[in-house]
Tab-separated table of C-alpha atoms in Angstrom:
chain	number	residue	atom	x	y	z
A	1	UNK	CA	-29.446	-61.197	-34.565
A	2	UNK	CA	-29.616	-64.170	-36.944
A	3	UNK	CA	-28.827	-66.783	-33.926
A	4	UNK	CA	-31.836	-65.313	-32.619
A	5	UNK	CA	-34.227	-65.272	-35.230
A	6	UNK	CA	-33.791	-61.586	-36.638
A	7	UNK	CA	-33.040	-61.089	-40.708
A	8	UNK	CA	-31.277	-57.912	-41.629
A	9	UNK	CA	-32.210	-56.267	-44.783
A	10	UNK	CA	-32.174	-54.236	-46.795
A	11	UNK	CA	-28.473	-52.793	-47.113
A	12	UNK	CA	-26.990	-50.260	-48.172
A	13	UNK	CA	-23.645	-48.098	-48.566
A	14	UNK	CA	-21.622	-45.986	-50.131
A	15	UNK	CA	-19.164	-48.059	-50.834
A	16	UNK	CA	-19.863	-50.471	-53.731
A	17	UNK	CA	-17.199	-53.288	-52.673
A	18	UNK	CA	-19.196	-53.458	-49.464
A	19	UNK	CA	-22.065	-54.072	-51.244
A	20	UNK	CA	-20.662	-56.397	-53.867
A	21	UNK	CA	-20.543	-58.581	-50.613
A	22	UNK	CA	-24.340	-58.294	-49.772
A	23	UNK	CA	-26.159	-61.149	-51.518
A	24	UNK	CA	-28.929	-59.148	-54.006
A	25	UNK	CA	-31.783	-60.266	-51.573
A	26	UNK	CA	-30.358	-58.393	-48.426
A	27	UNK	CA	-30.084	-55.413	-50.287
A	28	UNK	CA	-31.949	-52.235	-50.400
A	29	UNK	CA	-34.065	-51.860	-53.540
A	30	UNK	CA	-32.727	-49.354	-54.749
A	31	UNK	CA	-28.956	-50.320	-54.552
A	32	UNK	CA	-29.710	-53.897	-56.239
A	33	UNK	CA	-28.061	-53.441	-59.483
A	34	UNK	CA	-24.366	-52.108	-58.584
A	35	UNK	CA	-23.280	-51.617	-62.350
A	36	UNK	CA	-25.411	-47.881	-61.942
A	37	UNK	CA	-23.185	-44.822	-63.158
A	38	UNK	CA	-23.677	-43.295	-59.607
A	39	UNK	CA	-24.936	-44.576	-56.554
A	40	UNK	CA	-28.494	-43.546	-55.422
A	41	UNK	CA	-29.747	-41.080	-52.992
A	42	UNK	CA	-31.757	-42.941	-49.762
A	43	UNK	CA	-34.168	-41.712	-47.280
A	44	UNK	CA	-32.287	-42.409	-44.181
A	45	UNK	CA	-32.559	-40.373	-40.566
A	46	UNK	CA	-35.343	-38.055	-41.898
A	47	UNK	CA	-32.986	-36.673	-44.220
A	48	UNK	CA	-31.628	-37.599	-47.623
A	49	UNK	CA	-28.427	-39.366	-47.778
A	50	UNK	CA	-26.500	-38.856	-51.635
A	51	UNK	CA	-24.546	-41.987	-51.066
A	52	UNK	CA	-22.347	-41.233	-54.263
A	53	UNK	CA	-20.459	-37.679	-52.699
A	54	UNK	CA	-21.780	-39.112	-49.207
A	55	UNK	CA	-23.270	-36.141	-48.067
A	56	UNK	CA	-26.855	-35.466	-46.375
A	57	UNK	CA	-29.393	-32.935	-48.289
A	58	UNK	CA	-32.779	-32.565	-47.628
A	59	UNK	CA	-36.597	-33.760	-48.916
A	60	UNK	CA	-38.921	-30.887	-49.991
A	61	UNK	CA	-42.214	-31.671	-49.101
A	62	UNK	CA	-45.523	-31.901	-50.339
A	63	UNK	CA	-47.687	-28.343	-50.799
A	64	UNK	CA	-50.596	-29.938	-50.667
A	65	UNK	CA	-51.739	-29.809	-47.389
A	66	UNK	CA	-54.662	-27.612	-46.060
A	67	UNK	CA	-54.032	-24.409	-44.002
A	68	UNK	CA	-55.011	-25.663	-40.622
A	69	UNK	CA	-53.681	-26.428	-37.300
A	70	UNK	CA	-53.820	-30.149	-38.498
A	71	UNK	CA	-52.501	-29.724	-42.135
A	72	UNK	CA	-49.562	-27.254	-40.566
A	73	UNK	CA	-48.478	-29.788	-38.181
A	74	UNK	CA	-48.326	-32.934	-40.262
A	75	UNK	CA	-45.954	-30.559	-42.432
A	76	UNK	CA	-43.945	-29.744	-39.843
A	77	UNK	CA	-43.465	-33.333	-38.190
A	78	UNK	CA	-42.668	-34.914	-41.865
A	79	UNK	CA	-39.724	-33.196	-41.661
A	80	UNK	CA	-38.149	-34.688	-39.124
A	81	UNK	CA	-34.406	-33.760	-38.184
A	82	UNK	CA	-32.905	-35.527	-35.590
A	83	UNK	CA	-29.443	-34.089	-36.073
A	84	UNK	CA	-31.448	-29.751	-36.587
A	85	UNK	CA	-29.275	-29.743	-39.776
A	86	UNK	CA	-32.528	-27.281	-40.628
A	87	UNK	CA	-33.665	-26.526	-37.425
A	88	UNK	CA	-33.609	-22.678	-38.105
A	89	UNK	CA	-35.632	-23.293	-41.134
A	90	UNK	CA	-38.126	-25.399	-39.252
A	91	UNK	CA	-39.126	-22.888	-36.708
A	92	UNK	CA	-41.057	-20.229	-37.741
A	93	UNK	CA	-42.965	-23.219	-38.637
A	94	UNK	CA	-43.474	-24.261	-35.102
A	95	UNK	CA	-43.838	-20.522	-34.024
A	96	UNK	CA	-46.936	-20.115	-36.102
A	97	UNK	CA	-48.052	-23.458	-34.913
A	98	UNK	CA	-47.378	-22.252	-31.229
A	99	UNK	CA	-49.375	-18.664	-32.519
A	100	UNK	CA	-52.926	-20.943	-34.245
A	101	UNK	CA	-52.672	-22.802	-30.634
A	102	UNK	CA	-52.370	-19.606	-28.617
A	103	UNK	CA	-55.240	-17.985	-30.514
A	104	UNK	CA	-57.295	-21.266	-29.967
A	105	UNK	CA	-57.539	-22.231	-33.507
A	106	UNK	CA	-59.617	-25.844	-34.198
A	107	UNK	CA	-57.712	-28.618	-35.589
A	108	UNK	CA	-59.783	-28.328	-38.795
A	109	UNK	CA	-60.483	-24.648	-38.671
A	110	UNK	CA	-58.952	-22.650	-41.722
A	111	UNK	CA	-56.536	-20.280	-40.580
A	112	UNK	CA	-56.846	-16.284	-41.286
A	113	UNK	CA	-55.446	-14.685	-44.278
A	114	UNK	CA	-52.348	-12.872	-42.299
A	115	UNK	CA	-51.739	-16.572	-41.018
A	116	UNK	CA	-52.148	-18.162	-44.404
A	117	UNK	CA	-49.557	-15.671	-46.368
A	118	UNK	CA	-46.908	-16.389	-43.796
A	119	UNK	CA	-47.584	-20.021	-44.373
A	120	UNK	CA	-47.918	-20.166	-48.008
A	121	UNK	CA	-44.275	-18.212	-47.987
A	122	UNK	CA	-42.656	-20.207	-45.575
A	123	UNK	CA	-43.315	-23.326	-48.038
A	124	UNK	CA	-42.511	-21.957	-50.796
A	125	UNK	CA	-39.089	-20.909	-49.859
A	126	UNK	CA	-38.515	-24.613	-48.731
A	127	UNK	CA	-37.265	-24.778	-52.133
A	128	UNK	CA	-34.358	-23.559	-51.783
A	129	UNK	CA	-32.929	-26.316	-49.019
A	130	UNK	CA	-32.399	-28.387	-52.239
A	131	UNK	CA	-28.852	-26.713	-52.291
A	132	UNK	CA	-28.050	-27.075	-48.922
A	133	UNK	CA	-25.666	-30.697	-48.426
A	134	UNK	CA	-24.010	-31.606	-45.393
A	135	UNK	CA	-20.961	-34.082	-45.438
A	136	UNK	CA	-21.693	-37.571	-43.161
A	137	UNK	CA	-18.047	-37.683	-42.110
A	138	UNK	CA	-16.726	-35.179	-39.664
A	139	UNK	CA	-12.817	-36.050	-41.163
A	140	UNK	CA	-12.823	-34.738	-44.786
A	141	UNK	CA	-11.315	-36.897	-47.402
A	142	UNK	CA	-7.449	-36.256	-47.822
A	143	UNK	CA	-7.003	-35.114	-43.997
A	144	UNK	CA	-3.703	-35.416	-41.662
A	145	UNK	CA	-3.020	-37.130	-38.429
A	146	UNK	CA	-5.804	-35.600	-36.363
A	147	UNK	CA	-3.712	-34.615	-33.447
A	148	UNK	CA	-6.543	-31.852	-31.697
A	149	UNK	CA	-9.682	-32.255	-31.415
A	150	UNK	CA	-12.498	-29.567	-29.580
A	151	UNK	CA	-15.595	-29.755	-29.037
A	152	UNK	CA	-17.487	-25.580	-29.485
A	153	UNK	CA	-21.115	-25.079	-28.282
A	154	UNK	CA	-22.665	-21.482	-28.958
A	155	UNK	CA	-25.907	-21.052	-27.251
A	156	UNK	CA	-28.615	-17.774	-27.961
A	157	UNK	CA	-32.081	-16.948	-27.016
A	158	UNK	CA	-34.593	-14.225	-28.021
A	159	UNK	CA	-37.858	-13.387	-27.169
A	160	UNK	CA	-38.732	-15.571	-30.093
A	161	UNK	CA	-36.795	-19.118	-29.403
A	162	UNK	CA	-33.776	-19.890	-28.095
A	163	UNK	CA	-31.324	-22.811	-28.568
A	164	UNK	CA	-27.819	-23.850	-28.785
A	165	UNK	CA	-25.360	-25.786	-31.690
A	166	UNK	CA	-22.085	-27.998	-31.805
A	167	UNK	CA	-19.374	-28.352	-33.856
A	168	UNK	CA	-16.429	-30.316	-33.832
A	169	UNK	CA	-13.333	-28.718	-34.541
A	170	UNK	CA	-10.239	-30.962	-35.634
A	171	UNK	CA	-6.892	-30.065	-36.471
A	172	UNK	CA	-4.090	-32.790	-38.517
A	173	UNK	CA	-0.355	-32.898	-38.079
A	174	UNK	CA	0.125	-29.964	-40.453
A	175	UNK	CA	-2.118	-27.416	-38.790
A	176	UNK	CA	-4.991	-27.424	-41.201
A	177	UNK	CA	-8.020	-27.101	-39.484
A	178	UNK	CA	-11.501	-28.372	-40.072
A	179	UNK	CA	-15.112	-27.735	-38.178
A	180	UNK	CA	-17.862	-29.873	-38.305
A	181	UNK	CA	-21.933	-29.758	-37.469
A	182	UNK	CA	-22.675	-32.293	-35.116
A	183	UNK	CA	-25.903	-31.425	-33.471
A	184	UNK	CA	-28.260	-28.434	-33.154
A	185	UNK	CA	-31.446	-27.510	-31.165
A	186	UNK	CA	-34.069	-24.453	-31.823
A	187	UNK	CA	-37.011	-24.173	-29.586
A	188	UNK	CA	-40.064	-21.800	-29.087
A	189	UNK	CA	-39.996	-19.722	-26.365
A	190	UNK	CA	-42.511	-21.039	-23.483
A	191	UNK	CA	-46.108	-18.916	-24.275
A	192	UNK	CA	-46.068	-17.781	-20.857
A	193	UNK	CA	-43.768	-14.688	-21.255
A	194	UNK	CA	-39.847	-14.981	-20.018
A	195	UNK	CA	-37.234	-12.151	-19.965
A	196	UNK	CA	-34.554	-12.846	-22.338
A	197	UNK	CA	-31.858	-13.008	-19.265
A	198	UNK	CA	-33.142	-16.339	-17.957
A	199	UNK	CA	-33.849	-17.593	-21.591
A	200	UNK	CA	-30.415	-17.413	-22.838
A	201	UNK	CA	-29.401	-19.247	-19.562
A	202	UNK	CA	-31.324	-21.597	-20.585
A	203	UNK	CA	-30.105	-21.823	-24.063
A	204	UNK	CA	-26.883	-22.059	-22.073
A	205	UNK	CA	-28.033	-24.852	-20.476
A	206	UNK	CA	-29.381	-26.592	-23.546
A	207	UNK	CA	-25.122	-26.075	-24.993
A	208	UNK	CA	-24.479	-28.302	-21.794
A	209	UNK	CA	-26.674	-30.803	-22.675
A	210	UNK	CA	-25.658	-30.734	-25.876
A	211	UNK	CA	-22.415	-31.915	-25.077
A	212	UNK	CA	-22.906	-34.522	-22.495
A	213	UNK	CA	-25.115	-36.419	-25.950
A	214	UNK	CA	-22.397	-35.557	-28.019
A	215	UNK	CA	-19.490	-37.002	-25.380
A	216	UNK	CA	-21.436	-40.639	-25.072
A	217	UNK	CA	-21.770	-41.186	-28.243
A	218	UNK	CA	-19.002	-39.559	-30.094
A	219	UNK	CA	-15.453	-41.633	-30.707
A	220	UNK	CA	-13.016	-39.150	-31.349
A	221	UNK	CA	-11.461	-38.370	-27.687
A	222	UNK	CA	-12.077	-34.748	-27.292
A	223	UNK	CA	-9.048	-32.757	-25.920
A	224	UNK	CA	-10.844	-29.678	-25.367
A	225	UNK	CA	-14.752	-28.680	-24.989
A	226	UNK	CA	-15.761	-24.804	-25.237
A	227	UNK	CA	-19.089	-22.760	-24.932
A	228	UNK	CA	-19.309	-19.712	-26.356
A	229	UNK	CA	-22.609	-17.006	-25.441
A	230	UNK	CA	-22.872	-13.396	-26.482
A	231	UNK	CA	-24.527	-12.918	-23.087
A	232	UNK	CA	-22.079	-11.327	-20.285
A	233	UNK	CA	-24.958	-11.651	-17.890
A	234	UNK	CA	-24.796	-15.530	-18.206
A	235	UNK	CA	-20.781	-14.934	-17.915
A	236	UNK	CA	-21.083	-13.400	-14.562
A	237	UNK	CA	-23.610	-15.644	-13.623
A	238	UNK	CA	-21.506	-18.817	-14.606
A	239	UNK	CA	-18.810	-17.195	-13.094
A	240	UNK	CA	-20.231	-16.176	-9.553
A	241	UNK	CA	-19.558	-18.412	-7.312
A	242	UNK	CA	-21.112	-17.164	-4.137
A	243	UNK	CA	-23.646	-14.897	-4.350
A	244	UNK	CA	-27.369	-16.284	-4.019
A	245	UNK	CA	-29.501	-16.424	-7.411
A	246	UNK	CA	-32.894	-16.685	-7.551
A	247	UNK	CA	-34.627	-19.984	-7.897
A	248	UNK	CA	-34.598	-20.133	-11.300
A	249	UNK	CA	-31.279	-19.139	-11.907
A	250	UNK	CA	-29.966	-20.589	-9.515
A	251	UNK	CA	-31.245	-24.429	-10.681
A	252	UNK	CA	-29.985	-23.174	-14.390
A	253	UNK	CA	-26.537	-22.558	-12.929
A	254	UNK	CA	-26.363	-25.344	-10.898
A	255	UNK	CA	-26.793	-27.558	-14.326
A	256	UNK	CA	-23.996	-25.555	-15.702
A	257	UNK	CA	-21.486	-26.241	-13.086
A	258	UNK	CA	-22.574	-29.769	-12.675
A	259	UNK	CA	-20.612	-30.428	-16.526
A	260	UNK	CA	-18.622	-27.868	-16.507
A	261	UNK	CA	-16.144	-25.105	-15.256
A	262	UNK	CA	-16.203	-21.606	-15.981
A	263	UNK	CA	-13.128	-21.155	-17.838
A	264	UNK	CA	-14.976	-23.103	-20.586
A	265	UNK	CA	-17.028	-20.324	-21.312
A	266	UNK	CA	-16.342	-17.136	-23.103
A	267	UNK	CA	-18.006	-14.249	-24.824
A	268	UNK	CA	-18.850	-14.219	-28.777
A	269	UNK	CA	-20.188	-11.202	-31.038
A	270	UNK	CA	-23.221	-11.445	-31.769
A	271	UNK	CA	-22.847	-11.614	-35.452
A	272	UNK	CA	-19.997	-14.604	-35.006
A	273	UNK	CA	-22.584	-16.528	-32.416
A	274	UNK	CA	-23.722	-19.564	-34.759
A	275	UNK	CA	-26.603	-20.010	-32.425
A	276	UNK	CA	-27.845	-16.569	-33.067
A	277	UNK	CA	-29.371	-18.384	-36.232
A	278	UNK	CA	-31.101	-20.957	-34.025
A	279	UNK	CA	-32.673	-18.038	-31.826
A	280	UNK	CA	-34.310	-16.166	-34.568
A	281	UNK	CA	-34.799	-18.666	-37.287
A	282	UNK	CA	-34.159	-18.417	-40.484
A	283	UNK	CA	-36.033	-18.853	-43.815
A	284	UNK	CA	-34.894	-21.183	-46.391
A	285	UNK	CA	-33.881	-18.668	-48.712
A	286	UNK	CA	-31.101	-16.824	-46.582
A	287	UNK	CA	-28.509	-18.897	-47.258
A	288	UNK	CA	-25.753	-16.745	-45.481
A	289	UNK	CA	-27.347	-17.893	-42.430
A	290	UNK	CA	-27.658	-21.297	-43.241
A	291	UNK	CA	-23.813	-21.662	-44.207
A	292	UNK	CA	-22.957	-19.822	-40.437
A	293	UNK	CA	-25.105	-22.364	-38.685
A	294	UNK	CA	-23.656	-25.354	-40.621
A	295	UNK	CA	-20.215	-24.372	-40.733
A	296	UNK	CA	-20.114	-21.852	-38.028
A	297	UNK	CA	-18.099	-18.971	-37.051
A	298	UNK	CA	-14.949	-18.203	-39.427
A	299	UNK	CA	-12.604	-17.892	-36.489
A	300	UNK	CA	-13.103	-21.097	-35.892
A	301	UNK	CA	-11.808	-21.934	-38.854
A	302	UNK	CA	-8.452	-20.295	-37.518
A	303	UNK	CA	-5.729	-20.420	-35.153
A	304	UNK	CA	-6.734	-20.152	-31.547
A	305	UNK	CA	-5.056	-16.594	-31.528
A	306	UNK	CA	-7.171	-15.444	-33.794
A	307	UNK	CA	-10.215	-16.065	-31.517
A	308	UNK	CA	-12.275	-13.090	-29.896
A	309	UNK	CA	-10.867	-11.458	-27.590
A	310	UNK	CA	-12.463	-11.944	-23.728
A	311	UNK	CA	-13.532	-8.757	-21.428
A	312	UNK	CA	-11.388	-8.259	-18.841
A	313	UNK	CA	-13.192	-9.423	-15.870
């Protein structure tokens, strides 16, 4: 970049012999004097990055802005979250957004009172992501020989959204295992109304995508990749292999077998599906939630045998 005419800038890292190497004019502001007790916390990816514990945590934003379509939405897109570390949190946001748009609300037009208290709330309980942190590195410090590594997608839908999450679950020479976030998606359900049965297929579909990102750019070679749905209609759909679907369905499982084979799907509990949290949202407050969609399930956490068990088919 420098042959060609391009000056980097602006460093910075959590590692303070790295940056003893950065002359004082490349670096970022805020890292320029490197006798500080701790290192600082930067803006970086839409999110906050604590480069001292090197963990992610997350900007509260501004109250100020004015109860309107306009006001709502430059809210919502401030908080941008590419990885959906707080996607959950983020949508009844967009479903109110979705509701002002549906009952033809003006960009400038004040919103009703109903509207406004479920607004109002939903900021003020934005509070409490100040004690949610995330850790950058999917390897904890002090871990083994990685010798397994999966890849676990859970995928919901409602009547109310529908999406899917990823973890990465690695285990060292000693058999201690660790799970990771890696990437999350929560959407509104489309305004004209869908049945939940082709909605969760398409949060199934969504999982897929999920992990064809996740495989490109990802270095760890992945030994095993596994979906996991609470829906044992999408089961027997995945799993059908010759009877004629609808149009819809049948484009939905076409996608599905196109990246992957039905023995990587299985059935999860409801109440152990991580993506359950993505399909109903969740407000910043309910924590319990929060740690399920950024930890997910505890059996995963566990020996494979001590995975749900599958239907018999």
């Amino acid at each position: 970049l420098s042959r060609g005419g391009f000056r980097l800038t602006k460093w910075i890292s959590n590692d303070r012999n790295v940056l003893a190497t950065v002359p004082v004019s490349e670096r970022a502001a805020s890292v320029v004097d490197l006798d500080l007790e701790d290192l600082p916390v930067e803006r970086t990816l839409g999110v906050q990055w604590d480069m001292e514990t090197d963990d992610f945590k997350f900007r509260i934003m501004d109250e100020g802005k004015a109860p309107t379509r306009r006001g709502i939405l430059s809210v919502v897109s401030s908080m941008y979250d590419p990885l959906g570390f707080v996607a959950p949190v983020i949508l009844p946001a967009k479903s109110l957004l979705q509701s002002l748009c549906k009952q033809q609300y003006g960009w400038d037009e004040v919103i009703s009172n109903a509207d406004c208290i479920v607004w109002q709330g939903w900021i003020k309980e934005l509070a409490c992501l100040r004690t949610i942190s995330v850790l950058r590195c999917f390897k904890p410090s002090g871990f083994g020989t990685v010798v397994n590594v999966q890849l676990h997608h859970f995928s919901d839908a409602s009547e109310y959204s529908y999406g899917a999450v990823s973890y990465l679950r690695i285990v060292d020479d000693k058999g201690v295992v660790h799970c990771s976030f890696v990437l999350g998606k929560s959407r509104v359900t489309p305004l004209k109304v869908v049945s939940i049965r082709p909605l969760e297929l398409t949060a199934a579909v969504v999982a897929v995508k999920l992990n064809c990102v996740i495989r490109n750019e990802i270095e760890y070679p992945i030994h095993d990749t596994i979906y996991w749905t609470d829906s044992t209609v999408v089961l027997q759909y995945i799993c059908n292999e010759s009877r004629r679907f609808q149009t819809f369905v049948a484009n939905r499982v076409a996608m599905i077998h196109e990246e992957s084979t039905p023995r990587q799907w299985r059935h999860v509990d409801t109440s152990s599906n991580a993506a359950d949290v993505s399909s109903r949202g969740a407000k910043g407050c309910e924590l319990h939630k929060m740690e399920l969609w950024l930890h997910g399930p505890e059996f995963l956490w566990k020996e494979d045998k001590f995975w749900p068990e599958q239907p018999s088919q």
